[in-house]
Coordinates of C-alpha atoms in Angstrom, one line a residue:
M1 CA 0.0 0.0 0.0
S2 CA 1.1 3.6 -0.5
D3 CA 0.3 7.0 1.0
N4 CA 1.0 10.6 0.4
S5 CA 2.6 10.9 3.7
S6 CA 4.0 13.3 6.2
P7 CA 7.6 12.7 7.2
S8 CA 6.4 11.2 10.5
S9 CA 4.5 8.4 8.7
I10 CA 5.3 4.9 9.6
A11 CA 5.4 1.6 7.7
F12 CA 5.9 -2.1 8.3
T13 CA 5.9 -5.2 6.1
A14 CA 6.3 -8.8 7.0
P15 CA 5.3 -12.2 5.6
H16 CA 2.7 -12.8 8.5
W17 CA 0.1 -10.3 9.5
A18 CA 0.8 -10.7 13.2
A19 CA 4.4 -9.5 12.8
T20 CA 3.2 -6.5 10.9
E21 CA 0.6 -5.8 13.6
A22 CA 3.2 -6.0 16.3
G23 CA 5.6 -3.7 14.4
I24 CA 3.0 -1.1 13.7
D25 CA 1.9 -1.1 17.4
I26 CA 5.4 -0.3 18.5
L27 CA 5.8 2.4 15.9
E28 CA 2.4 4.0 16.8
N29 CA 3.6 4.1 20.4
G30 CA 6.7 6.0 19.6
G31 CA 9.1 3.2 19.2
S32 CA 11.9 3.2 16.7
A33 CA 12.1 1.0 13.6
V34 CA 14.7 -1.2 15.4
E35 CA 12.4 -1.7 18.4
A36 CA 9.5 -2.5 16.1
M37 CA 11.7 -5.0 14.3
V38 CA 12.7 -6.8 17.4
A39 CA 9.0 -7.0 18.4
A40 CA 8.1 -8.4 15.0
A41 CA 11.1 -10.8 14.9
A42 CA 9.8 -12.2 18.2
V43 CA 6.3 -12.6 16.9
I44 CA 7.2 -14.2 13.7
S45 CA 9.4 -16.7 15.5
V46 CA 6.1 -17.7 17.3
V47 CA 3.6 -17.8 14.3
Y48 CA 6.0 -18.9 11.6
P49 CA 8.2 -21.5 13.5
H50 CA 8.9 -23.5 10.4
M51 CA 10.6 -20.5 8.8
N52 CA 12.6 -19.1 11.7
S53 CA 13.1 -19.2 15.4
I54 CA 15.1 -17.7 18.2
G55 CA 17.4 -20.7 17.6
G56 CA 18.5 -19.2 14.3
D57 CA 20.6 -16.4 12.8
G58 CA 19.8 -12.8 11.7
F59 CA 21.2 -9.9 9.7
W60 CA 20.3 -6.2 9.8
I61 CA 20.7 -3.1 7.7
I62 CA 19.8 0.0 9.6
D63 CA 19.7 3.5 8.0
N64 CA 19.0 6.7 9.8
Q65 CA 17.8 9.5 7.7
Q66 CA 20.8 11.7 8.3
S67 CA 23.4 9.1 8.1
V68 CA 25.9 8.9 5.2
S69 CA 26.0 5.2 5.2
P70 CA 23.8 2.5 6.8
I71 CA 25.1 0.2 9.4
A72 CA 24.9 -3.6 9.2
I73 CA 24.7 -6.2 11.9
D74 CA 26.0 -9.8 11.4
A75 CA 24.3 -12.1 13.9
C76 CA 25.6 -15.3 12.4
G77 CA 26.4 -18.2 14.6
R78 CA 29.8 -20.0 14.4
S79 CA 30.4 -23.7 14.4
A80 CA 31.2 -25.5 17.6
A81 CA 34.6 -25.4 19.1
N82 CA 34.9 -29.1 19.0
I83 CA 34.0 -30.7 15.6
Q84 CA 36.0 -33.9 15.9
A85 CA 32.8 -35.9 15.4
Y86 CA 32.6 -34.9 11.8
S87 CA 36.2 -36.0 10.9
D88 CA 35.1 -39.5 9.6
L89 CA 32.0 -38.4 7.7
T90 CA 31.6 -37.6 4.0
D91 CA 28.5 -35.4 4.5
I92 CA 27.0 -33.5 7.3
P93 CA 23.6 -35.0 8.4
A94 CA 20.7 -32.8 7.2
R95 CA 18.6 -33.1 10.3
G96 CA 19.1 -34.1 13.9
G97 CA 21.7 -33.2 16.5
M98 CA 24.6 -33.5 14.2
S99 CA 23.1 -30.8 11.9
A100 CA 22.8 -28.5 14.9
L101 CA 26.4 -27.5 14.8
T102 CA 26.3 -23.7 14.8
Q103 CA 25.4 -21.1 17.4
A104 CA 22.1 -19.2 17.3
G105 CA 23.1 -15.6 16.8
T106 CA 19.7 -13.8 16.2
V107 CA 18.9 -12.9 19.8
Q108 CA 22.4 -11.5 20.2
G109 CA 21.7 -9.5 17.1
W110 CA 18.6 -8.0 18.6
Q111 CA 20.6 -6.9 21.5
I112 CA 23.3 -5.2 19.4
A113 CA 20.6 -3.5 17.3
L114 CA 18.9 -2.1 20.4
E115 CA 22.1 -1.0 22.0
Q116 CA 23.4 1.0 19.0
D117 CA 20.0 2.7 18.5
Q118 CA 20.1 6.0 20.4
T119 CA 16.4 6.5 20.0
A120 CA 15.4 3.1 21.5
S121 CA 13.8 3.4 25.0
L122 CA 11.0 0.8 25.3
P123 CA 11.3 -2.0 27.8
L124 CA 11.6 -5.5 26.6
S125 CA 8.3 -6.3 28.3
K126 CA 6.5 -3.9 25.8
I127 CA 8.6 -5.1 22.9
F128 CA 7.7 -8.8 23.6
Q129 CA 4.1 -8.2 24.5
H130 CA 2.7 -9.4 21.2
A131 CA 4.9 -12.4 20.9
I132 CA 3.9 -13.5 24.5
H133 CA 0.2 -13.0 23.6
H134 CA 0.3 -15.1 20.5
A135 CA 2.4 -17.8 22.1
E136 CA 0.2 -18.1 25.2
S137 CA -3.3 -17.3 23.8
G138 CA -2.7 -19.3 20.6
F139 CA -2.7 -18.5 16.9
E140 CA -4.2 -20.0 13.8
V141 CA -2.1 -22.4 11.9
T142 CA -1.5 -21.2 8.3
N143 CA -1.2 -23.5 5.2
S144 CA 2.4 -22.7 5.0
L145 CA 3.0 -23.9 8.6
H146 CA 0.9 -27.0 7.9
D147 CA 3.0 -27.8 4.8
G148 CA 6.2 -27.4 6.7
A149 CA 4.9 -29.7 9.5
I150 CA 4.0 -32.4 6.9
K151 CA 7.5 -32.3 5.6
L152 CA 9.0 -32.9 9.1
F153 CA 6.6 -35.6 9.9
S154 CA 8.8 -38.1 7.9
V155 CA 12.1 -36.9 9.3
E156 CA 13.3 -39.6 11.7
Q157 CA 15.9 -37.4 13.3
R158 CA 13.4 -35.0 15.0
N159 CA 13.5 -35.3 18.7
A160 CA 10.9 -36.2 21.3
H161 CA 10.5 -32.5 22.3
F162 CA 9.7 -31.6 18.7
K163 CA 7.1 -34.3 18.5
S164 CA 5.5 -33.2 21.8
L165 CA 5.4 -29.6 20.7
Y166 CA 4.4 -29.8 17.0
E167 CA 2.7 -33.3 16.7
S168 CA 0.2 -33.6 19.5
N169 CA -1.4 -37.1 19.4
N170 CA 0.9 -38.0 16.6
Q171 CA -0.9 -35.5 14.2
V172 CA 0.7 -32.8 12.1
L173 CA -0.5 -29.2 12.7
Q174 CA -3.8 -28.6 10.9
P175 CA -4.7 -25.4 8.9
K176 CA -7.0 -23.0 10.8
K177 CA -6.6 -24.8 14.1
Q178 CA -5.3 -23.0 17.1
F179 CA -1.7 -23.6 18.2
Y180 CA -0.3 -22.7 21.6
N181 CA 3.3 -22.5 22.7
R182 CA 3.4 -21.5 26.3
K183 CA 7.0 -22.5 26.8
L184 CA 8.1 -20.0 24.2
A185 CA 6.0 -17.4 26.0
D186 CA 7.9 -18.2 29.2
V187 CA 11.2 -17.7 27.3
F188 CA 10.2 -14.2 26.2
R189 CA 9.1 -13.3 29.8
H190 CA 12.4 -14.6 31.1
L191 CA 14.3 -12.4 28.5
A192 CA 12.2 -9.4 29.4
T193 CA 13.0 -9.8 33.0
Y194 CA 16.7 -10.7 32.9
G195 CA 17.8 -9.2 29.5
L196 CA 18.6 -10.7 26.1
S197 CA 21.9 -12.1 27.4
A198 CA 20.0 -14.6 29.4
F199 CA 19.4 -16.5 26.3
Y200 CA 23.2 -17.4 26.2
H201 CA 23.9 -17.5 29.9
G202 CA 22.4 -19.1 33.0
E203 CA 19.8 -21.8 33.5
L204 CA 18.0 -21.3 30.2
A205 CA 21.2 -21.6 28.1
D206 CA 22.2 -24.7 30.1
S207 CA 19.0 -26.4 29.3
F208 CA 19.5 -25.7 25.5
A209 CA 22.9 -27.1 25.7
E210 CA 21.7 -30.3 27.5
D211 CA 18.9 -30.7 24.8
L212 CA 21.4 -30.3 22.0
Q213 CA 24.0 -32.7 23.4
Q214 CA 21.4 -35.3 24.1
A215 CA 20.5 -35.2 20.4
G216 CA 24.1 -35.6 19.4
S217 CA 25.0 -31.9 18.7
P218 CA 28.6 -30.8 19.3
L219 CA 27.4 -27.5 20.8
T220 CA 28.2 -26.9 24.5
S221 CA 27.1 -24.4 27.1
E222 CA 30.5 -22.6 26.4
D223 CA 29.7 -22.5 22.7
I224 CA 26.4 -20.9 23.4
A225 CA 27.9 -18.4 25.9
N226 CA 30.5 -17.4 23.3
T227 CA 27.9 -16.4 20.7
Q228 CA 28.7 -13.0 19.3
A229 CA 27.0 -10.6 16.9
E230 CA 28.9 -7.6 15.5
V231 CA 28.4 -4.4 13.7
V232 CA 30.0 -4.6 10.3
S233 CA 30.4 -2.2 7.3
P234 CA 27.9 -3.1 4.5
L235 CA 29.0 -3.8 0.9
S236 CA 27.9 -1.3 -1.7
V237 CA 27.9 -0.8 -5.4
Q238 CA 27.1 2.4 -7.3
L239 CA 24.5 2.0 -9.9
S240 CA 23.3 4.5 -12.5
N241 CA 20.5 5.8 -10.3
A242 CA 21.1 4.4 -6.9
Q243 CA 23.7 3.1 -4.4
A244 CA 22.8 -0.5 -3.5
F245 CA 23.9 -1.9 -0.1
N246 CA 24.0 -5.5 1.2
L247 CA 25.7 -7.6 3.9
P248 CA 29.4 -8.8 3.5
A249 CA 30.5 -12.3 3.7
P250 CA 29.6 -14.9 4.9
T251 CA 26.3 -13.9 3.3
Q252 CA 25.6 -14.0 -0.4
G253 CA 25.1 -10.2 -0.4
I254 CA 28.1 -9.9 -2.7
H255 CA 26.2 -12.0 -5.3
S256 CA 23.1 -9.9 -5.0
L257 CA 25.2 -6.7 -5.6
Q258 CA 27.1 -8.3 -8.5
I259 CA 23.9 -9.2 -10.3
L260 CA 22.5 -5.7 -9.9
A261 CA 25.7 -4.2 -11.2
M262 CA 25.7 -6.4 -14.3
L263 CA 22.0 -5.6 -14.9
D264 CA 22.8 -1.9 -14.7
Q265 CA 25.4 -2.2 -17.4
L266 CA 23.2 -4.2 -19.8
K267 CA 19.7 -3.0 -19.0
S268 CA 19.5 -0.7 -22.0
K269 CA 19.8 -3.8 -24.3
V270 CA 16.6 -5.4 -23.0
S271 CA 13.0 -4.4 -23.0
T272 CA 10.6 -7.4 -23.1
Q273 CA 9.6 -9.6 -20.1
A274 CA 11.5 -12.6 -21.7
Q275 CA 14.6 -10.5 -22.3
W276 CA 14.7 -9.2 -18.7
L277 CA 14.1 -12.7 -17.4
H278 CA 17.0 -14.1 -19.5
L279 CA 19.3 -11.3 -18.5
I280 CA 18.7 -11.7 -14.7
V281 CA 19.1 -15.5 -15.0
E282 CA 22.3 -15.2 -17.0
A283 CA 23.7 -12.6 -14.5
T284 CA 22.8 -15.0 -11.7
K285 CA 24.8 -17.8 -13.4
Q286 CA 27.9 -15.5 -13.9
S287 CA 27.8 -14.4 -10.2
F288 CA 27.1 -17.8 -8.8
D289 CA 29.9 -19.3 -10.8
Q290 CA 32.3 -17.4 -8.5
R291 CA 30.8 -18.9 -5.3
K292 CA 33.8 -21.3 -4.9
T293 CA 36.1 -18.4 -4.3
I294 CA 34.0 -15.6 -2.7
W295 CA 31.3 -17.2 -0.6
A296 CA 32.5 -18.2 2.8
D297 CA 33.6 -16.9 6.3
L298 CA 35.1 -13.4 5.6
A299 CA 38.2 -14.3 7.6
I300 CA 39.5 -16.7 5.0
L301 CA 38.6 -14.8 1.8
N302 CA 41.3 -13.3 -0.3
I303 CA 41.8 -10.8 -3.1
E304 CA 39.1 -12.3 -5.3
Y305 CA 36.5 -11.3 -2.8
Q306 CA 38.0 -7.8 -2.4
Q307 CA 37.8 -7.3 -6.1
A308 CA 34.4 -8.9 -6.7
L309 CA 32.6 -5.6 -7.0
S310 CA 35.2 -3.7 -8.8
A311 CA 34.4 -2.1 -12.1
Q312 CA 36.8 -4.4 -14.0
T313 CA 35.2 -7.5 -12.5
I314 CA 31.6 -6.4 -13.1
T315 CA 32.4 -5.5 -16.7
Q316 CA 34.1 -8.8 -17.3
L317 CA 31.2 -10.7 -15.9
A318 CA 28.7 -8.7 -17.9
N319 CA 30.7 -9.2 -21.1
N320 CA 30.4 -13.0 -20.5
I321 CA 26.6 -12.7 -20.8
D322 CA 25.1 -13.8 -24.2
L323 CA 21.8 -12.0 -24.6
T324 CA 20.8 -14.5 -27.2
Q325 CA 21.8 -17.8 -25.6
A326 CA 21.5 -19.4 -22.2
K327 CA 24.6 -20.9 -20.5
P328 CA 24.2 -24.5 -19.4
W329 CA 23.9 -24.5 -15.6
P330 CA 23.7 -27.8 -13.8
F331 CA 24.4 -26.4 -10.3
D332 CA 22.9 -27.6 -7.0
A333 CA 21.2 -24.7 -5.2
A334 CA 20.6 -24.8 -1.5
P335 CA 16.9 -24.3 -0.5
G336 CA 16.2 -22.3 2.7
D337 CA 13.3 -21.0 4.7
T338 CA 13.6 -17.6 6.1
V339 CA 11.6 -14.4 6.9
W340 CA 12.4 -10.9 5.6
M341 CA 10.8 -7.8 7.2
G342 CA 11.1 -4.0 6.7
A343 CA 10.3 -1.0 8.8
K344 CA 10.2 2.8 8.7
D345 CA 9.7 4.9 11.8
K346 CA 8.5 8.5 12.5
N347 CA 12.1 9.8 12.5
G348 CA 12.9 8.3 9.1
Q349 CA 14.9 5.4 10.4
M350 CA 14.5 2.4 8.1
V351 CA 15.4 -1.3 8.8
S352 CA 15.9 -4.3 6.5
F353 CA 16.0 -7.5 8.5
I354 CA 16.2 -11.2 7.8
Q355 CA 16.0 -14.1 10.2
S356 CA 16.2 -17.9 9.6
I357 CA 16.8 -21.4 10.8
Y358 CA 17.8 -22.5 7.2
W359 CA 15.6 -25.5 6.3
E360 CA 12.0 -25.9 7.4
F361 CA 12.1 -26.3 11.2
G362 CA 15.9 -26.3 11.0
S363 CA 17.5 -29.3 12.7
G364 CA 14.2 -30.7 13.9
I365 CA 15.7 -30.5 17.5
A366 CA 13.3 -28.7 19.7
M367 CA 14.3 -27.3 23.1
R368 CA 12.5 -28.8 26.1
D369 CA 12.3 -25.6 28.1
G370 CA 12.3 -23.3 25.0
G371 CA 9.5 -24.2 22.7
F372 CA 11.6 -23.6 19.6
V373 CA 13.9 -25.5 17.2
W374 CA 17.6 -25.0 16.7
N375 CA 18.9 -24.1 13.3
N376 CA 20.7 -26.5 10.9
R377 CA 22.7 -23.8 9.1
G378 CA 25.9 -25.9 9.6
V379 CA 24.6 -28.2 6.8
S380 CA 25.9 -25.6 4.3
F381 CA 29.5 -26.4 5.4
S382 CA 31.5 -28.7 3.2
L383 CA 33.6 -31.7 4.6
D384 CA 36.0 -31.3 1.6
K385 CA 39.1 -29.8 3.1
N386 CA 39.8 -28.1 -0.2
N387 CA 36.6 -26.2 -0.2
I388 CA 36.8 -22.6 1.2
N389 CA 33.6 -23.3 2.9
C390 CA 34.9 -26.4 4.6
L391 CA 33.9 -27.1 8.2
Q392 CA 36.4 -25.8 10.8
A393 CA 36.0 -25.0 14.5
N394 CA 34.6 -21.6 15.3
K395 CA 33.8 -20.8 11.7
K396 CA 30.9 -19.0 10.1
P397 CA 29.2 -21.0 7.3
A398 CA 28.3 -19.6 3.9
H399 CA 25.0 -17.9 4.5
T400 CA 22.1 -17.4 2.1
L401 CA 20.7 -14.6 4.2
N402 CA 21.1 -11.0 2.8
P403 CA 18.8 -8.1 3.5
A404 CA 19.0 -5.3 1.0
F405 CA 18.8 -1.5 1.0
A406 CA 19.3 1.2 -1.7
K407 CA 19.6 4.9 -1.7
F408 CA 18.4 6.6 -5.0
T409 CA 19.9 9.7 -6.3
D410 CA 16.5 11.4 -6.2
G411 CA 16.4 10.9 -2.4
R412 CA 14.2 7.7 -2.2
R413 CA 15.3 5.0 0.2
L414 CA 14.4 1.4 -0.3
V415 CA 14.5 -1.5 2.0
Y416 CA 13.7 -4.9 0.4
G417 CA 14.4 -8.6 0.6
T418 CA 12.9 -12.1 0.5
M419 CA 13.1 -15.6 1.8
G420 CA 14.2 -18.3 -0.5
G421 CA 17.7 -19.7 0.0
E422 CA 19.9 -19.1 -3.1
G423 CA 16.8 -17.7 -4.7
Q424 CA 17.2 -14.5 -2.7
P425 CA 19.6 -12.7 -5.0
Q426 CA 17.4 -13.6 -8.0
T427 CA 14.2 -12.3 -6.5
Q428 CA 16.0 -9.2 -5.2
A429 CA 17.2 -8.5 -8.7
A430 CA 13.7 -9.0 -10.1
I431 CA 12.1 -6.7 -7.6
F432 CA 14.7 -3.9 -7.9
S433 CA 14.8 -4.0 -11.7
N434 CA 11.0 -4.0 -11.8
Y435 CA 10.7 -1.0 -9.5
A436 CA 13.9 1.0 -10.3
W437 CA 14.3 0.5 -14.0
R438 CA 11.0 -0.7 -15.3
Q439 CA 8.9 1.8 -13.5
Q440 CA 6.5 -0.6 -11.8
S441 CA 4.8 0.1 -8.5
L442 CA 6.4 -1.4 -5.5
Q443 CA 3.5 -3.8 -5.0
K444 CA 3.4 -4.9 -8.7
A445 CA 7.2 -5.4 -8.7
I446 CA 6.7 -8.0 -5.9
S447 CA 3.4 -9.5 -7.0
N448 CA 4.5 -10.1 -10.5
D449 CA 4.9 -13.7 -11.6
R450 CA 8.5 -14.9 -10.8
W451 CA 11.0 -17.6 -11.5
L452 CA 13.7 -19.5 -9.7
L453 CA 16.9 -21.0 -11.0
G454 CA 17.9 -24.2 -9.1
R455 CA 16.7 -27.0 -7.0
T456 CA 13.8 -26.7 -4.6
W457 CA 12.4 -28.9 -1.8
G458 CA 11.9 -32.5 -2.8
D459 CA 13.1 -32.0 -6.3
S460 CA 16.5 -33.0 -7.8
A461 CA 16.1 -30.8 -10.9
T462 CA 18.3 -27.7 -11.0
N463 CA 16.6 -26.1 -14.0
L464 CA 14.6 -22.9 -14.3
K465 CA 11.2 -22.9 -12.7
I466 CA 8.6 -20.3 -13.9
E467 CA 5.2 -19.5 -12.6
N468 CA 2.5 -20.6 -15.0
N469 CA 1.1 -17.3 -16.1
L470 CA 4.7 -15.9 -16.9
A471 CA 5.7 -19.1 -18.6
K472 CA 2.9 -18.7 -21.1
Q473 CA 4.3 -15.3 -22.0
V474 CA 7.9 -16.2 -22.4
A475 CA 8.0 -19.9 -23.3
T476 CA 8.8 -19.5 -27.0
E477 CA 11.6 -17.0 -26.5
L478 CA 13.2 -18.8 -23.6
T479 CA 13.1 -22.1 -25.5
A480 CA 14.7 -20.5 -28.5
K481 CA 17.5 -19.2 -26.2
G482 CA 18.2 -22.7 -25.0
H483 CA 16.9 -22.5 -21.4
D484 CA 16.0 -25.7 -19.6
W485 CA 12.8 -24.6 -17.9
Q486 CA 9.5 -25.9 -16.5
S487 CA 6.3 -24.2 -15.4
V488 CA 5.0 -24.4 -11.8
D489 CA 1.9 -23.2 -10.0
N490 CA 1.1 -19.5 -9.8
N491 CA 1.8 -17.7 -6.5
N492 CA 4.2 -20.4 -5.6
E493 CA 5.8 -20.3 -2.2
M494 CA 9.1 -21.7 -3.7
M495 CA 9.5 -18.2 -5.2
G496 CA 10.0 -16.7 -1.7
H497 CA 8.1 -14.3 0.5
A498 CA 9.3 -10.8 -0.6
G499 CA 8.5 -7.4 0.7
A500 CA 9.7 -3.8 0.4
I501 CA 9.3 -0.2 1.7
V502 CA 10.2 2.9 -0.1
F503 CA 10.4 6.4 1.5
S504 CA 11.2 9.9 0.2
A505 CA 11.0 12.8 2.6
Q506 CA 11.4 15.3 -0.3
D507 CA 8.2 13.9 -2.1
N508 CA 6.2 12.9 1.0
L509 CA 6.3 9.4 -0.5
L510 CA 5.9 6.2 1.6
E511 CA 4.9 3.0 0.0
A512 CA 5.1 -0.5 1.4
A513 CA 4.4 -3.9 -0.3
S514 CA 3.9 -7.5 0.8
D515 CA 4.1 -10.8 -1.2
P516 CA 0.8 -12.5 -2.1
R517 CA 2.6 -15.8 -1.8
S518 CA 2.9 -15.2 2.0
D519 CA 0.5 -14.7 4.9
G520 CA 1.7 -11.2 5.3
V521 CA 0.5 -7.6 5.0
A522 CA 2.1 -4.2 4.5
Q523 CA 0.8 -1.2 6.4
V524 CA 1.4 2.6 6.1
H525 CA 0.0 4.8 8.8
N526 CA 0.1 8.6 9.2
L527 CA 0.7 9.7 12.8
S528 CA -1.8 12.5 13.1
I529 CA -0.9 13.3 16.7
P530 CA 2.8 13.9 17.6
I531 CA 4.3 11.3 19.8

């Protein structure tokens, strides 16, 4: 939705309505965009537990209206200090305790975000009010949550606490039925009383470590206590009409920016929907082909990463794109379930935030006293010692999460992002190009039929998937260019849950959009009475 707004207008977008409701409530009560985002992050961990939890990771971009550059927060967990158990394996187990080998950084990220926000003043009891309500009073199970529960029902490695929490009477969660999670409500009350650090220290953290070790995880109480989030400098690339920002390694933010930079160089050569689709897909291939040298823990990356956004590198990659022919691409993409959310407060502060446990319900290991599952992000590590993303102690894994932000030369500021594993850079590119270069409204840029290059859940094919309505428009041209593609259902969740907010103080413009593929909503409110 959009509004001819005053500078004090507020906006929030999320893939579940309850998270948007929480964010808007905080903003209407004078809270900052950061405080609203923590409130929404807590709520969405309750109502979308298959997509994210407080046992996962998070990444932030925070832009204050007067700031020269936004700040970024990396709340990525590291691998356990002792990984000897993996030395004789050829693959990391996808589920169960052995898949839960990295710390959960997102709550530490909430703390860092609140500490650096000079306008934040609300108590945690207020910030967590909505999350506690939904966890204790119950919420309606969505089709998305039901589908996720079905997929986990056949996973043998899920623990007894998971079954007790999500499979009462040996039944999966049913759509439109009420679900209660009083243990998670108690966790938020505990954190509101003792502070966010109580997630990592004390009796609660010790119980998490006990659950994890009983399931076979290498994580210990010391690993949990050593979890650290940090403020980092965002990556950026200058485009013809905007400066685009994203997170540095270990995220795939560098790939999202590479793709945008290539599109910026070649956009004048395309006009039709099929031509744009082809260009974005081919730019994705060029960038993803570099993953083996630039996608891993920042501490081990070298000069190739440092030069990945240079003009010379971008031009070289763009020159490799054939606008008439598709490059063969048999790569194995990593799926992932995630939530992206955006906020804008009365002072002009904007936030782009993403939170995830990687696969649906993460490791499938639920915490007895927590009411949430631990992530399985460590599955993205390789056990090949020659791979830059090889598993080592205290190392960050290659991370799909990457919230995006852009500052336009005309004064507009845009926060945007999506869930979808390695589909995130592709969807970001589609949304940005639709809005910034093809002059589509923000909502249309997100609602439009989309595509995904690579493997999805339960599917071994790595080809191009295109939503049906779009496939009908572009089939002939894409086939002629040599693309290996297939059509899939419209409004398909595999295409991600995207969202965006754009704000311009000069033009009194505030527009927010949510993805029809999600259970979300975007809201823009004018604050008629000064807070």
